[in-house]
XYZ file of C-alpha atoms in Angstrom:
565
model
C 128.778 194.982 96.659
C 130.878 191.873 97.500
C 131.909 189.718 94.553
C 133.104 186.154 94.176
C 134.568 184.107 91.359
C 132.050 182.204 89.251
C 133.976 178.995 89.963
C 133.551 179.682 93.666
C 129.862 180.313 93.095
C 129.498 176.925 91.380
C 131.199 175.009 94.168
C 129.290 176.852 96.884
C 126.051 175.832 95.208
C 127.283 172.236 95.081
C 128.140 172.388 98.758
C 124.676 173.816 99.428
C 122.943 170.693 98.122
C 124.894 168.404 100.445
C 127.854 167.397 98.289
C 131.114 167.398 100.262
C 133.386 165.423 97.908
C 133.965 165.920 94.190
C 135.252 163.091 91.983
C 137.163 163.309 88.745
C 140.382 163.305 86.760
C 142.481 166.475 86.297
C 142.958 167.799 82.784
C 144.461 170.981 81.380
C 141.174 172.778 80.650
C 139.945 172.272 84.213
C 143.072 172.743 86.338
C 142.377 176.376 87.196
C 138.837 175.406 88.173
C 140.086 172.599 90.418
C 142.125 175.128 92.392
C 138.790 176.443 93.681
C 137.516 173.118 95.044
C 139.222 172.951 98.432
C 138.855 176.660 99.296
C 135.093 176.145 99.135
C 135.211 173.361 101.718
C 134.978 170.448 99.290
C 137.258 167.419 99.149
C 138.798 166.412 95.847
C 138.842 162.667 95.103
C 141.001 162.018 92.066
C 140.010 158.777 90.349
C 142.144 156.506 88.122
C 139.971 157.295 85.102
C 136.789 159.172 84.279
C 134.649 156.036 84.114
C 135.513 155.126 87.700
C 134.887 158.763 88.622
C 131.400 158.689 87.102
C 130.546 155.434 88.865
C 131.901 156.841 92.132
C 129.781 159.992 91.813
C 126.774 157.721 91.200
C 127.466 155.645 94.324
C 128.062 158.787 96.373
C 124.753 160.258 95.199
C 122.839 157.109 96.149
C 123.903 157.672 99.752
C 123.917 161.475 100.011
C 121.297 162.498 97.474
C 123.539 164.051 94.797
C 127.063 163.678 93.424
C 129.546 165.679 91.371
C 132.098 164.747 88.714
C 134.703 167.043 87.131
C 136.423 166.130 83.863
C 138.167 167.932 81.057
C 136.694 168.785 77.678
C 136.600 166.060 75.006
C 138.332 162.801 75.919
C 137.717 163.254 79.638
C 133.999 163.893 79.401
C 133.437 161.216 76.776
C 135.225 158.648 78.933
C 132.725 159.333 81.705
C 129.571 158.968 79.643
C 128.956 155.275 80.303
C 128.700 156.106 83.996
C 126.521 159.139 83.306
C 124.243 156.988 81.146
C 123.698 154.589 84.031
C 122.903 157.449 86.393
C 120.389 158.831 83.898
C 118.689 155.456 83.492
C 118.441 154.828 87.223
C 117.459 158.341 88.345
C 120.672 159.300 90.118
C 121.413 163.064 90.295
C 125.041 163.686 89.282
C 126.312 167.044 88.056
C 128.997 166.606 85.398
C 131.255 169.675 85.364
C 133.477 169.958 82.290
C 136.471 172.267 81.956
C 136.237 174.035 78.579
C 138.859 175.818 76.459
C 138.898 179.601 77.054
C 136.232 181.542 75.149
C 138.792 183.501 73.024
C 140.435 180.211 71.998
C 137.065 178.791 70.973
C 136.381 181.860 68.837
C 139.846 181.973 67.258
C 139.112 179.360 64.616
C 142.325 177.541 65.455
C 142.437 173.786 65.895
C 142.757 172.900 69.576
C 143.680 169.619 71.218
C 140.825 167.573 72.699
C 138.562 168.735 69.867
C 137.522 166.841 66.744
C 139.736 169.138 64.733
C 136.885 170.953 62.981
C 136.657 174.118 65.049
C 133.258 173.148 66.452
C 132.972 173.086 70.234
C 129.436 171.866 70.866
C 129.771 168.257 69.649
C 130.282 166.900 73.152
C 127.578 168.868 74.937
C 125.085 167.717 72.309
C 126.100 164.121 73.037
C 125.729 164.702 76.783
C 122.328 166.315 76.258
C 120.956 162.841 75.489
C 122.077 161.691 78.954
C 121.211 164.796 80.977
C 118.069 166.559 82.113
C 119.719 169.960 81.600
C 122.946 171.283 80.072
C 124.787 174.570 79.793
C 128.128 175.777 78.473
C 128.816 179.010 80.327
C 130.000 181.726 77.934
C 128.809 184.925 79.639
C 129.699 185.937 83.217
C 126.461 187.931 83.469
C 124.193 184.938 82.951
C 126.482 182.292 84.526
C 124.910 182.298 88.040
C 121.353 181.925 86.720
C 122.485 179.179 84.335
C 124.236 177.273 87.126
C 121.107 177.537 89.288
C 118.842 176.472 86.434
C 120.843 173.345 85.726
C 121.278 172.333 89.368
C 117.586 172.906 90.074
C 116.683 170.714 87.089
C 119.009 167.975 88.357
C 117.331 168.008 91.766
C 113.834 168.208 90.351
C 114.188 165.380 87.852
C 116.738 163.340 89.841
C 118.830 162.946 86.706
C 122.377 163.916 85.687
C 123.063 167.482 84.553
C 125.954 169.052 82.638
C 127.832 172.333 83.199
C 130.658 173.387 80.882
C 132.897 176.114 82.294
C 136.140 177.523 80.947
C 139.039 178.999 82.906
C 138.246 182.581 81.931
C 134.593 182.206 82.957
C 135.537 180.424 86.201
C 137.747 183.375 87.165
C 135.245 186.076 86.214
C 133.621 187.936 89.089
C 129.948 187.977 90.004
C 127.949 189.472 92.859
C 127.426 187.133 95.824
C 123.844 188.447 96.044
C 122.797 185.528 93.834
C 123.624 183.121 96.659
C 120.863 184.609 98.791
C 118.297 182.864 96.605
C 118.347 179.201 97.669
C 118.240 176.382 95.186
C 114.930 174.548 94.848
C 115.699 171.253 96.559
C 112.189 169.835 96.730
C 109.625 168.794 94.165
C 107.101 171.162 95.683
C 103.420 170.227 96.028
C 102.087 169.559 92.559
C 98.433 169.813 93.502
C 97.435 169.288 97.150
C 93.856 168.469 96.188
C 94.994 165.776 93.764
C 97.316 164.313 96.386
C 94.496 164.237 98.952
C 92.233 162.474 96.451
C 94.986 159.964 95.657
C 95.537 159.174 99.343
C 91.830 158.717 99.979
C 91.459 156.435 96.962
C 94.494 154.363 97.967
C 93.063 153.830 101.456
C 89.681 152.888 99.994
C 91.208 150.481 97.466
C 93.355 148.727 100.068
C 90.458 148.506 102.547
C 88.300 146.716 99.993
C 91.039 144.291 98.938
C 91.125 140.721 100.239
C 94.776 139.963 99.497
C 96.787 143.197 99.323
C 100.580 143.393 99.347
C 103.321 146.022 99.123
C 105.993 145.873 96.408
C 109.192 147.840 97.029
C 110.721 148.705 93.667
C 113.286 151.274 92.567
C 111.909 153.087 89.556
C 111.122 156.416 91.175
C 114.436 157.929 92.317
C 114.252 155.936 95.513
C 116.618 158.083 97.600
C 113.838 160.661 97.884
C 111.337 158.313 99.497
C 113.159 155.317 100.918
C 113.066 156.721 104.484
C 109.264 156.347 104.432
C 109.235 152.685 103.412
C 109.704 150.953 106.768
C 107.204 153.222 108.598
C 104.715 152.531 105.796
C 105.128 148.778 106.184
C 104.749 148.981 109.944
C 101.622 151.115 109.597
C 99.901 148.971 106.979
C 100.907 145.565 108.415
C 100.562 143.507 105.248
C 103.186 141.374 103.466
C 105.768 143.209 101.450
C 108.007 142.005 98.671
C 110.872 143.641 96.852
C 112.250 143.585 93.336
C 115.883 143.356 92.327
C 116.287 147.139 92.098
C 114.189 147.679 95.203
C 116.419 145.503 97.383
C 118.376 147.276 100.073
C 115.650 149.745 101.071
C 113.292 147.901 103.422
C 113.925 146.003 106.650
C 114.258 142.339 105.687
C 114.062 141.330 109.350
C 110.497 142.645 109.488
C 107.825 139.996 110.151
C 106.048 141.345 107.072
C 108.923 140.653 104.681
C 107.928 137.782 102.412
C 110.672 137.660 99.776
C 111.880 139.000 96.444
C 109.742 138.999 93.324
C 110.998 138.703 89.767
C 108.644 136.374 87.962
C 110.419 133.069 87.382
C 113.427 134.411 89.313
C 111.523 134.977 92.551
C 112.975 133.999 95.917
C 111.835 131.885 97.685
C 110.039 129.969 94.941
C 106.643 130.326 96.650
C 106.871 134.107 96.288
C 105.780 133.937 92.681
C 102.401 132.434 93.459
C 101.935 134.680 96.521
C 102.490 137.853 94.522
C 100.540 136.718 91.485
C 97.519 135.782 93.619
C 97.339 139.219 95.262
C 94.327 141.311 94.322
C 95.898 144.688 95.138
C 99.548 145.788 95.021
C 100.803 149.030 96.526
C 103.796 149.335 94.181
C 106.534 151.790 95.106
C 108.293 152.870 91.926
C 107.246 150.160 89.472
C 110.006 149.616 86.889
C 109.027 146.657 84.650
C 112.372 146.147 82.909
C 113.563 142.761 81.670
C 115.963 141.806 84.472
C 113.718 143.334 87.127
C 110.840 141.097 86.033
C 112.706 137.845 85.376
C 112.867 138.615 81.635
C 109.184 139.580 81.549
C 108.031 136.397 83.278
C 105.976 138.347 85.831
C 102.186 138.215 85.924
C 100.267 140.663 88.106
C 97.340 141.240 85.757
C 94.847 139.977 88.343
C 95.660 142.772 90.790
C 94.730 146.402 91.036
C 98.073 148.198 90.833
C 98.610 151.326 92.889
C 101.726 152.682 91.215
C 103.544 155.470 93.067
C 106.074 157.319 90.893
C 108.138 160.468 91.209
C 105.667 162.679 89.352
C 102.386 160.790 89.457
C 100.295 158.202 91.245
C 98.241 155.771 89.196
C 95.477 153.630 90.703
C 94.277 151.141 88.149
C 93.735 153.329 85.083
C 93.254 156.600 86.971
C 96.245 158.923 87.107
C 96.748 161.594 89.771
C 99.042 164.605 89.724
C 100.828 163.544 92.898
C 104.349 162.771 94.111
C 105.556 159.597 95.792
C 107.556 161.447 98.446
C 104.516 163.614 99.278
C 101.990 160.795 99.277
C 103.908 158.258 101.383
C 104.009 160.279 104.653
C 100.305 161.076 104.209
C 99.577 157.390 103.692
C 101.493 156.493 106.849
C 99.402 159.000 108.796
C 96.193 157.648 107.252
C 97.100 154.006 107.944
C 98.066 154.735 111.549
C 94.701 156.423 112.084
C 92.740 153.689 110.319
C 91.768 150.258 111.650
C 93.734 147.436 110.099
C 92.825 147.687 106.448
C 92.878 143.998 105.586
C 93.137 140.675 107.338
C 95.710 139.062 105.126
C 97.777 136.307 106.731
C 101.505 136.856 106.825
C 103.713 133.807 106.593
C 107.061 135.117 107.822
C 110.271 133.830 106.351
C 112.377 131.545 108.501
C 114.861 133.395 110.717
C 118.257 133.991 109.179
C 120.552 131.059 109.946
C 123.668 129.496 108.517
C 122.997 126.830 105.862
C 122.254 123.430 107.330
C 125.098 121.798 105.409
C 128.263 122.819 103.635
C 128.971 121.497 100.122
C 132.407 120.545 98.893
C 132.766 123.362 96.363
C 131.479 126.929 96.679
C 128.065 126.528 95.126
C 126.159 129.626 94.092
C 123.004 128.938 96.103
C 124.988 128.041 99.205
C 127.087 131.200 98.880
C 124.171 133.618 98.730
C 122.472 131.916 101.656
C 125.696 131.920 103.667
C 126.290 135.637 103.145
C 123.065 136.334 105.062
C 124.754 135.521 108.352
C 127.921 137.435 107.441
C 126.219 140.754 106.804
C 125.831 143.114 109.760
C 123.776 146.189 110.649
C 125.702 149.169 109.337
C 126.789 147.426 106.127
C 126.521 149.164 102.778
C 126.247 146.439 100.125
C 127.024 147.184 96.472
C 126.296 144.293 94.113
C 127.560 143.935 90.549
C 125.290 143.386 87.587
C 124.691 139.935 86.088
C 125.089 136.763 88.110
C 125.439 138.624 91.394
C 122.090 140.323 90.858
C 120.418 136.959 90.432
C 121.988 135.591 93.589
C 121.770 138.541 95.970
C 117.982 138.256 96.233
C 118.553 135.093 98.267
C 120.777 136.992 100.716
C 118.896 138.487 103.664
C 120.061 141.985 104.602
C 119.996 142.790 108.335
C 118.057 145.767 109.615
C 120.272 148.846 109.552
C 122.049 147.856 106.346
C 121.546 149.345 102.911
C 122.447 148.458 99.358
C 121.750 148.491 95.656
C 122.681 147.098 92.278
C 122.624 148.767 88.871
C 119.726 146.649 87.734
C 118.514 148.520 84.666
C 121.538 149.956 82.873
C 123.614 146.901 83.826
C 127.128 148.108 83.002
C 129.661 145.536 84.177
C 132.380 147.129 86.258
C 129.912 149.558 87.801
C 129.948 148.104 91.308
C 133.646 148.621 92.072
C 133.528 152.279 91.063
C 130.208 152.866 92.785
C 131.578 151.329 95.979
C 134.295 154.004 96.037
C 131.735 156.806 96.105
C 129.538 154.918 98.544
C 132.494 154.409 100.876
C 133.369 158.108 100.869
C 129.726 159.044 101.485
C 129.436 156.453 104.264
C 132.368 158.023 106.085
C 130.940 161.526 105.679
C 127.498 160.584 106.970
C 128.596 158.166 109.681
C 125.617 155.972 108.805
C 127.560 152.882 107.718
C 130.549 151.049 109.159
C 131.572 148.696 106.372
C 131.385 148.467 102.584
C 130.628 145.028 101.159
C 131.366 144.833 97.438
C 130.194 141.691 95.641
C 131.438 141.384 92.083
C 132.553 138.939 89.422
C 136.077 138.624 88.130
C 135.074 139.649 84.606
C 133.342 142.794 85.843
C 136.166 143.685 88.198
C 138.721 143.565 85.402
C 136.980 146.536 83.756
C 137.382 148.882 86.727
C 139.903 147.155 88.966
C 141.738 150.471 89.426
C 138.875 151.450 91.727
C 140.334 149.154 94.393
C 143.255 151.558 94.791
C 140.807 154.162 96.112
C 138.443 151.767 97.857
C 141.348 150.494 99.956
C 142.437 154.017 100.933
C 139.266 156.051 101.383
C 136.084 155.854 103.397
C 135.007 152.957 105.574
C 136.755 149.554 105.455
C 135.747 147.417 102.467
C 135.234 143.699 102.125
C 135.428 142.642 98.482
C 134.060 139.261 97.367
C 135.110 138.171 93.881
C 133.112 135.393 92.221
C 135.849 133.701 90.218
C 134.434 131.141 87.803
C 136.663 131.778 84.823
C 134.372 134.006 82.811
C 131.089 135.765 82.282
C 128.440 133.513 83.789
C 125.263 135.302 82.776
C 126.428 135.503 79.161
C 126.836 131.728 79.279
C 123.146 131.485 80.119
C 122.404 133.514 77.009
C 124.594 131.687 74.487
C 125.767 128.411 75.980
C 128.505 127.409 78.369
C 131.383 126.552 76.093
C 131.853 129.707 73.985
C 135.427 130.874 74.431
C 134.447 134.553 74.193
C 133.024 134.264 77.708
C 136.467 133.506 79.148
C 138.568 136.165 80.896
C 142.293 136.191 81.781
C 143.118 134.650 85.141
C 144.374 137.073 87.800
C 145.498 136.627 91.382
C 142.945 138.916 92.960
C 144.184 138.444 96.513
C 147.637 139.653 95.479
C 146.311 142.273 93.084
C 144.572 144.257 95.807
C 147.863 144.524 97.699
C 149.683 145.619 94.554
C 147.205 148.445 94.027
C 147.583 149.664 97.633
C 151.148 148.828 98.692
C 151.191 151.171 101.693
C 147.816 149.968 103.042
C 147.385 146.976 105.327
C 145.314 144.983 102.851
C 144.682 141.302 103.384
C 143.882 139.019 100.487
C 142.383 135.528 100.675
C 141.900 132.820 98.082
C 139.358 130.141 98.979
C 138.696 127.073 96.839
C 136.222 125.122 98.973
C 133.012 125.989 100.766
C 134.550 124.911 104.064
C 137.412 127.383 103.621
C 135.012 130.192 102.864
C 132.712 129.237 105.730
C 135.641 129.315 108.118
C 136.693 132.743 106.885
C 133.192 134.186 107.168
C 132.907 132.779 110.691
C 136.177 134.416 111.789
C 135.299 137.422 113.931
C 138.673 139.025 113.367
C 138.019 138.940 109.614
C 134.478 140.246 110.018
C 135.348 143.120 112.347
C 138.713 144.145 110.900
C 139.433 147.807 110.249
C 141.579 147.047 107.204
C 140.489 146.289 103.621
C 139.913 142.641 102.707
C 139.467 140.901 99.366
C 138.312 137.312 98.950
C 138.969 135.438 95.703
C 136.302 132.717 95.647
C 137.014 129.915 93.153
C 133.716 128.571 91.829
C 132.370 126.108 89.296
C 132.332 127.388 85.725
C 128.915 125.816 85.056
C 127.103 126.883 88.223
C 124.662 129.757 88.652
C 121.975 130.907 91.094
C 118.734 128.925 90.940
C 116.824 132.139 90.286
C 118.786 132.749 87.085
C 118.479 129.128 86.019
C 114.707 129.351 86.484
C 114.445 132.544 84.448
C 116.412 131.206 81.512
C 114.658 127.834 81.655
C 111.313 129.626 81.338
C 112.681 131.753 78.531
C 113.806 128.628 76.677
C 110.340 127.086 77.049
C 108.695 130.203 75.611
C 111.099 130.203 72.670
C 110.410 126.534 71.960
C 106.658 127.121 72.165
C 106.931 130.079 69.786
C 108.859 127.924 67.337
C 106.231 125.190 67.518
C 108.429 122.613 69.288
């Protein structure tokens, strides 16, 4: 009976679920395992640190459906946990593979490096268990294949990170290749066909009886599994659709049914708030009512019947169905296409995308986000940093054929640069996207700036826009504009990108006026270039997107009212 190494078995299973590149940082307890990566047809992408590696695996998974990270035991795995925490929060399946000390060394009672010096080896896996849907530390070659399959199946089922600890001696133990004949479970499987049929029928009935129905595209239900159904659904139903901050980047914003972005007081355009809050029925794809996604809880949809489609259930009003969003959506599309138009609800299309009518002297936030609409192209993959950028990007119209996201719930600054690395690698593997557009702030970039060294070398060509306004803007909204703890050191970002990639033809630009930036964005050579570009945009310290200003102004009013002022 043919046999293979358990390490080979692990990487073949990873390859089976569509992962072609593995991210991570080499460490002594994993080196023997890493020797098995390339022989199994996988590419190794070494990252500057484990945090960047975790973010990159997250970005890769958002494009390809799953990602993989390899770190060493102890310091390596702990350094990655911020990135794993974000993936857990936002339903991104990433398998975290950790190289463990050999089993005899663990049992020897001796103090080993990378441990806490107490002879206990399960501290770290217990920490990771809080951020994973399944964990295992392989200690028996006999059970290793079934444990690997169990953990990977759980990751795919729950769309959450999973953890596999494997030591050198286990990785080089032999196992029958018969186990590979049983495929991994890569689908949710029908929960209850009868319940799904009832849910579909009730959704159609509810929408048909509504007078002002809308669609809300959100991101709280592991959106990679169902985002391909969104545009056909919109075209079949033919009613206005809106998107939330974490739903942006899924639907076609050139559709005549696109009406804007909803986030309570932070909605764009302003009229969107009243349009959404006057709807009597909302078909809500992955409702995720977090603070930033709702304009700090300034939303109000209590007057509508909510049809909430989630990964493991569908809820219509107060009735819950044992149904799955990625099963229900194609059935809804079929039902809508076979049904007369369900509601006569007027659609007021947004104005066509056009360059701003005028150019200010300085690079104003609102002008910038509007101007980026005409810079973006079909085939762009847009990764937006948390904070100020999230507030502004809703006012940027994405062209059909583009895609994007922001880490809207976990909100770890520095995420976007690392995530863009993984997204860029995945974009090249899939051939679906031609250009990475990374939009970040200078404070966030300073946390993971090392990611630029990979972003400039791997994947599709990046364009990096750095909002440089001498500090953390969104924190200034929270605690005032003059606090010195919101300042960050000044860097020359245009030169920095070249320093991190000296052998790459990187071009850096520093623009201090709106006219300079407008000229650069209008330059076709800049837009179509095959080399990496970074743009250091000098902006006003006290400026911010109108959407953010509106949210925090409403928050201040509520606080004053609560205090009796």
